[in-house]
CSV table of C-alpha atoms in Angstrom, one decimal:
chain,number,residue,atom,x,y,z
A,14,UNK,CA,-9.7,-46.3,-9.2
A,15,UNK,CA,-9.2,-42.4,-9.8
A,16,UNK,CA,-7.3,-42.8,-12.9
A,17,UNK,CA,-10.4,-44.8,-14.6
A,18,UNK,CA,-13.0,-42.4,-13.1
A,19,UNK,CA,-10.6,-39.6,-14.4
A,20,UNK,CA,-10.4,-41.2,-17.9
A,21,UNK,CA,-14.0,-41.8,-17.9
A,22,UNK,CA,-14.9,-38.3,-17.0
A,23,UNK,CA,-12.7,-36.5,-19.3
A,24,UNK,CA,-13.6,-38.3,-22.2
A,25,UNK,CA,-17.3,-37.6,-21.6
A,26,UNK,CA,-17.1,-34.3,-21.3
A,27,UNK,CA,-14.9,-33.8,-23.8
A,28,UNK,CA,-17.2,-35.7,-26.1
A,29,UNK,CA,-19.9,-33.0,-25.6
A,30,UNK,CA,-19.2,-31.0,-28.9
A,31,UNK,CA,-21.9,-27.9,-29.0
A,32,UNK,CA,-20.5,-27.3,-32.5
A,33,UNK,CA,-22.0,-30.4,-33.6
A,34,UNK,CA,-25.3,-29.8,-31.7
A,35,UNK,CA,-25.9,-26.9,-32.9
A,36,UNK,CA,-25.6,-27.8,-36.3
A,37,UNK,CA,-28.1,-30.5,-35.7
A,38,UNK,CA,-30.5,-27.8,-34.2
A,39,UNK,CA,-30.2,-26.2,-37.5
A,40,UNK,CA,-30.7,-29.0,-39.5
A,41,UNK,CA,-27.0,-29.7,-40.7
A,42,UNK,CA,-24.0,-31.7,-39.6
A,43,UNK,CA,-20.9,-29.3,-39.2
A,44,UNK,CA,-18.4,-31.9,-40.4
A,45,UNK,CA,-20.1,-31.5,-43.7
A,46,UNK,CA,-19.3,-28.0,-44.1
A,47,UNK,CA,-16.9,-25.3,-43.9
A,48,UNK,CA,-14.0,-26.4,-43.0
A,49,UNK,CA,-15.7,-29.9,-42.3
A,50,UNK,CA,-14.2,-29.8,-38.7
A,51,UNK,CA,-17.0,-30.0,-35.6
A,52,UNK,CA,-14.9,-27.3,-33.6
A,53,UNK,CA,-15.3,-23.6,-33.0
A,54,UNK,CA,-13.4,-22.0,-35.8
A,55,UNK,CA,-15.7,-24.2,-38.0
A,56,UNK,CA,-19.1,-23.0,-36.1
A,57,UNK,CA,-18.1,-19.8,-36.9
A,58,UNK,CA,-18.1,-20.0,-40.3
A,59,UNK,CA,-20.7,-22.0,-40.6
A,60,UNK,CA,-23.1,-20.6,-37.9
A,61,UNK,CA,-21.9,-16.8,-37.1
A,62,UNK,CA,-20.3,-15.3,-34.2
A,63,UNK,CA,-22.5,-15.2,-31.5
A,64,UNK,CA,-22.0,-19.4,-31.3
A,65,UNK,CA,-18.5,-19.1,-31.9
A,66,UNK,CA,-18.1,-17.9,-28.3
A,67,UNK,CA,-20.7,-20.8,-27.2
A,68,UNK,CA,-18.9,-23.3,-28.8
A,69,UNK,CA,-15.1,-21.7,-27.9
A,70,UNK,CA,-15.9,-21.3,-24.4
A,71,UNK,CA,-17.6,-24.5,-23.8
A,72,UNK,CA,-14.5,-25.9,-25.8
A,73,UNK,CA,-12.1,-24.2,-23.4
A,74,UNK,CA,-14.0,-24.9,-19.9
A,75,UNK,CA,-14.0,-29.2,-21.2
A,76,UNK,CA,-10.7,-29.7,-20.2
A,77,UNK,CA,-10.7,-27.2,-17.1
A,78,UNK,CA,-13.8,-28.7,-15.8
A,79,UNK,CA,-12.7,-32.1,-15.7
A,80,UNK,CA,-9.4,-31.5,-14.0
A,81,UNK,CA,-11.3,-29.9,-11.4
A,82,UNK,CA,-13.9,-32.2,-11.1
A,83,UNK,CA,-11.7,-34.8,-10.1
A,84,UNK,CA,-9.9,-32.8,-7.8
A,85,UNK,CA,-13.2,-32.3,-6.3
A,86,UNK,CA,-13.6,-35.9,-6.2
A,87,UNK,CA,-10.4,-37.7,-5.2
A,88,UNK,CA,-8.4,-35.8,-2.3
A,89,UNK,CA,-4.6,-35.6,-3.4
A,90,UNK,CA,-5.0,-36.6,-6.8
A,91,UNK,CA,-3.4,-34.4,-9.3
A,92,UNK,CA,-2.4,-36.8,-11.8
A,93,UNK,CA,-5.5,-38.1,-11.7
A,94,UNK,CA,-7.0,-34.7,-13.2
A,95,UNK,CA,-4.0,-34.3,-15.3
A,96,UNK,CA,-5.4,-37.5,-17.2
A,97,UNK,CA,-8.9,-36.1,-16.8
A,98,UNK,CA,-7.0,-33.2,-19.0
A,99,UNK,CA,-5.9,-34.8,-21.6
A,100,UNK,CA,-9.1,-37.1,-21.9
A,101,UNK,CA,-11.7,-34.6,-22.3
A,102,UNK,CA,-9.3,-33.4,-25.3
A,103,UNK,CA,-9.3,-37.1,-26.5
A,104,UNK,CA,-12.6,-37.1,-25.9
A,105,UNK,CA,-12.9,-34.0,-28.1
A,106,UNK,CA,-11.1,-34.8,-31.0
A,107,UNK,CA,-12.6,-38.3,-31.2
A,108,UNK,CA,-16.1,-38.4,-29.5
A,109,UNK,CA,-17.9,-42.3,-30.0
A,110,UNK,CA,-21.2,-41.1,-30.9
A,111,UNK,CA,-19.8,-39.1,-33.7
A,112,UNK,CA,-17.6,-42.1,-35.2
A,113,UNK,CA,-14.9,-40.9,-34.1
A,114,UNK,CA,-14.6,-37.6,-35.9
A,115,UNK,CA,-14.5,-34.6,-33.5
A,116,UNK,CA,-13.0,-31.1,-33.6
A,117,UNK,CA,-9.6,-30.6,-33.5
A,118,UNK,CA,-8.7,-29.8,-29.9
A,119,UNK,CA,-6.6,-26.5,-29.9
A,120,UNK,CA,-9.4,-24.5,-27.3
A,121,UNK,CA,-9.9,-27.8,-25.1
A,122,UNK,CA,-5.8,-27.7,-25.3
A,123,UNK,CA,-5.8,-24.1,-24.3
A,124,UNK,CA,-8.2,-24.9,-21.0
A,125,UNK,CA,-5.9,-27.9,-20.6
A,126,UNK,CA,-2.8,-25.6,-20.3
A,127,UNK,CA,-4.3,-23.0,-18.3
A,128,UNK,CA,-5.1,-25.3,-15.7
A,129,UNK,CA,-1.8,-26.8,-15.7
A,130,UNK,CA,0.1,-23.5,-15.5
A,131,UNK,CA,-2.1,-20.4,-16.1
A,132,UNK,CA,1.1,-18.2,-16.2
A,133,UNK,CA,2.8,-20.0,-18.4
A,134,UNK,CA,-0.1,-20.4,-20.8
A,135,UNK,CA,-0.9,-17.1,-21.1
A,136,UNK,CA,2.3,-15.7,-22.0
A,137,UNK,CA,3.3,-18.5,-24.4
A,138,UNK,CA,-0.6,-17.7,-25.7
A,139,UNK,CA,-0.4,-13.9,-25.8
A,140,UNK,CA,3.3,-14.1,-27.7
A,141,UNK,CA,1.7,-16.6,-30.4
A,142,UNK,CA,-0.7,-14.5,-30.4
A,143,UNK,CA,1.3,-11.9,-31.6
A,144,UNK,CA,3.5,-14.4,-34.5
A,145,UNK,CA,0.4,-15.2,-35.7
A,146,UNK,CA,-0.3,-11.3,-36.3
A,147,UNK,CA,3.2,-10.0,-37.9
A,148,UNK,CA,3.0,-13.3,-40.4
A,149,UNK,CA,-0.7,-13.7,-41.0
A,150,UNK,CA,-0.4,-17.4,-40.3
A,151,UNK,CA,-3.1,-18.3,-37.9
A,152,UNK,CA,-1.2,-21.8,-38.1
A,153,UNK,CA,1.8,-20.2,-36.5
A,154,UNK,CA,0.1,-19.3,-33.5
A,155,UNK,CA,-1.3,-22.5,-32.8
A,156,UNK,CA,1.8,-24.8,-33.7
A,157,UNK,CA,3.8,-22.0,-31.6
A,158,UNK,CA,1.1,-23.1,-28.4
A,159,UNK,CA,0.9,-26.7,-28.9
A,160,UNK,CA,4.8,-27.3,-29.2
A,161,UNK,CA,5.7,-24.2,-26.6
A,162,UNK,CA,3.8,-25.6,-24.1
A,163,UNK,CA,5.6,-28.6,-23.5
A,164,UNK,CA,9.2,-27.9,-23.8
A,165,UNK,CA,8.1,-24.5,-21.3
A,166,UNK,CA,6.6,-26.6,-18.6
A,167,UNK,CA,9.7,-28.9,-18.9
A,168,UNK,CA,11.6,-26.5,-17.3
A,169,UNK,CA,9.0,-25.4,-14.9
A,170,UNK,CA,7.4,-28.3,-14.1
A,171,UNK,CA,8.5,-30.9,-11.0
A,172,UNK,CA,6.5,-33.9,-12.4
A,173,UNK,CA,7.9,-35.7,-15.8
A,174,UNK,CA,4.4,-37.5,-16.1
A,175,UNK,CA,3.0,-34.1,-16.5
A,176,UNK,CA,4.8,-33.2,-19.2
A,177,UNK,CA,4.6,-36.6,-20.5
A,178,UNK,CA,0.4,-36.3,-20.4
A,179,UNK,CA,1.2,-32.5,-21.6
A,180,UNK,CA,3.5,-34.0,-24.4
A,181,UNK,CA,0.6,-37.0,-25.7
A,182,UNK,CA,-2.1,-33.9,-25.7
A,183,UNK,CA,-0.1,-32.0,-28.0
A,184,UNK,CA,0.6,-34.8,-30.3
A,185,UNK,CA,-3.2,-35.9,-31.0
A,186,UNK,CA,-3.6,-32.0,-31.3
A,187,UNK,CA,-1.0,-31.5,-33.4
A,188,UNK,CA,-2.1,-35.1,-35.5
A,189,UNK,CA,-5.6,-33.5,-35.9
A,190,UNK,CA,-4.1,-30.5,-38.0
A,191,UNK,CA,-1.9,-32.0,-40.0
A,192,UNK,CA,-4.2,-31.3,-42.9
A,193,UNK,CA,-3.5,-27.3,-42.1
A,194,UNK,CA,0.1,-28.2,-42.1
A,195,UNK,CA,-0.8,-30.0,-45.9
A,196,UNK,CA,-2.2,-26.6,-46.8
A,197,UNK,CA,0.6,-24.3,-45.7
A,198,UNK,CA,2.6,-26.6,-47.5
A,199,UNK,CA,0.6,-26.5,-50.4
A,200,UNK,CA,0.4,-22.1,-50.3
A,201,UNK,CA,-3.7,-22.8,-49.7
A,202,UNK,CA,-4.3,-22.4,-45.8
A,203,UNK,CA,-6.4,-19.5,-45.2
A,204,UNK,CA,-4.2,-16.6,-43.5
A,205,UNK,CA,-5.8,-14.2,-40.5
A,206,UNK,CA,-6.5,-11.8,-43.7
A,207,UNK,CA,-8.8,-14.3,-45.3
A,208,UNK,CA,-6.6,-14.9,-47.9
A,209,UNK,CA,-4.1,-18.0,-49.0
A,210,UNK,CA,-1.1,-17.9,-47.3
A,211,UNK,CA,1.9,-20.8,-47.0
A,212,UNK,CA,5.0,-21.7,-49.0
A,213,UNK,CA,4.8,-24.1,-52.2
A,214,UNK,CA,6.2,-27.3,-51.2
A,215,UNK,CA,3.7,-29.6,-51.9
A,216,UNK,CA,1.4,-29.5,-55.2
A,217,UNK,CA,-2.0,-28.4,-54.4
């Protein structure tokens, strides 16, 4: 019974996507612009700053929120809220209401990680961090997290269904920016500098 409430749960909350909203509030719909992504690095762009850390830290808190929630809930159940993890970034990346078409999950990922090892995730975080600064690929830093994560926990982590759940969450994250990986590939993603940055594999 706690895994469906978990699944449930997560997916709602994760389906709550204030970068969305807000562009409704203005009068707009945020997948139409910008970078056409209902997420925070798109409510920046397309909204300012001051929403950015709204929409980031409502982002983040998702995932974080509803692993604690059902360890509120459910006595002993930790993978139970491990599932409530990685639904609310399911229920990021593909909310109903929005057909489907969400953000693209790396904060709600970051929350996700932080509540599964906060140690861990902060190091791994701070030292992609860092890659993404001495290349100027902001995609380095958030391949570097999503993949990191994972293989780190594997090693640290007593559970293999937790790093399975960990390993599924990366995967839909990584499958939502595959586009960015197009770009990179293609010498057009936009670098921490603003300007194009990438290799030229692929014809733009």
């Amino acid at each position: 019974m706690e895994y469906v409430v978990a699944i449930i749960i997560g997916y709602l909350l994760g389906s709550i996507n204030p970068a969305y909203l807000f562009g409704r509030m203005k009068g707009f719909d945020i997948r139409e612009r910008g970078s056409k992504s209902a997420g925070a690095s798109n409510a920046k762009i397309c909204l300012g700053w001051g929403y950015f850390i709204v929409v980031v830290a409502y982002d983040i808190l998702k995932s974080i929120i509803a692993v604690l929630l059902i360890r509120f809930l459910f006595k002993d159940a930790y993978l139970a809220s491990i599932i409530a993890g990685l639904s609310a970034i399911i229920g990021h990346c593909y909310p109903f209401y929005l057909d489907f078409k969400g953000g693209k999950g790396f904060a709600s990922y970051i929350g996700f990680s932080f509540i599964v090892d906060w140690k861990c995730c902060l190091i791994i975080l701070v030292a992609s961090l860092v890659l993404a600064l001495i290349f100027n690929y902001i995609v380095v830093s958030t391949a570097s997290m999503i993949i990191g994560f994972p293989i780190a926990i594997l090693f640290l982590e007593a559970s293999i269904f937790v790093v399975i759940i960990m390993a599924i969450g990366s995967f839909v994250v990584l499958w939502k920016h595959r586009i960015n990986a197009v770009k990179f590939l293609s010498k057009q993603e936009i670098g921490i500098n603003g300007k194009m940055v990438g290799i030229n594999l692929l014809k733009p």
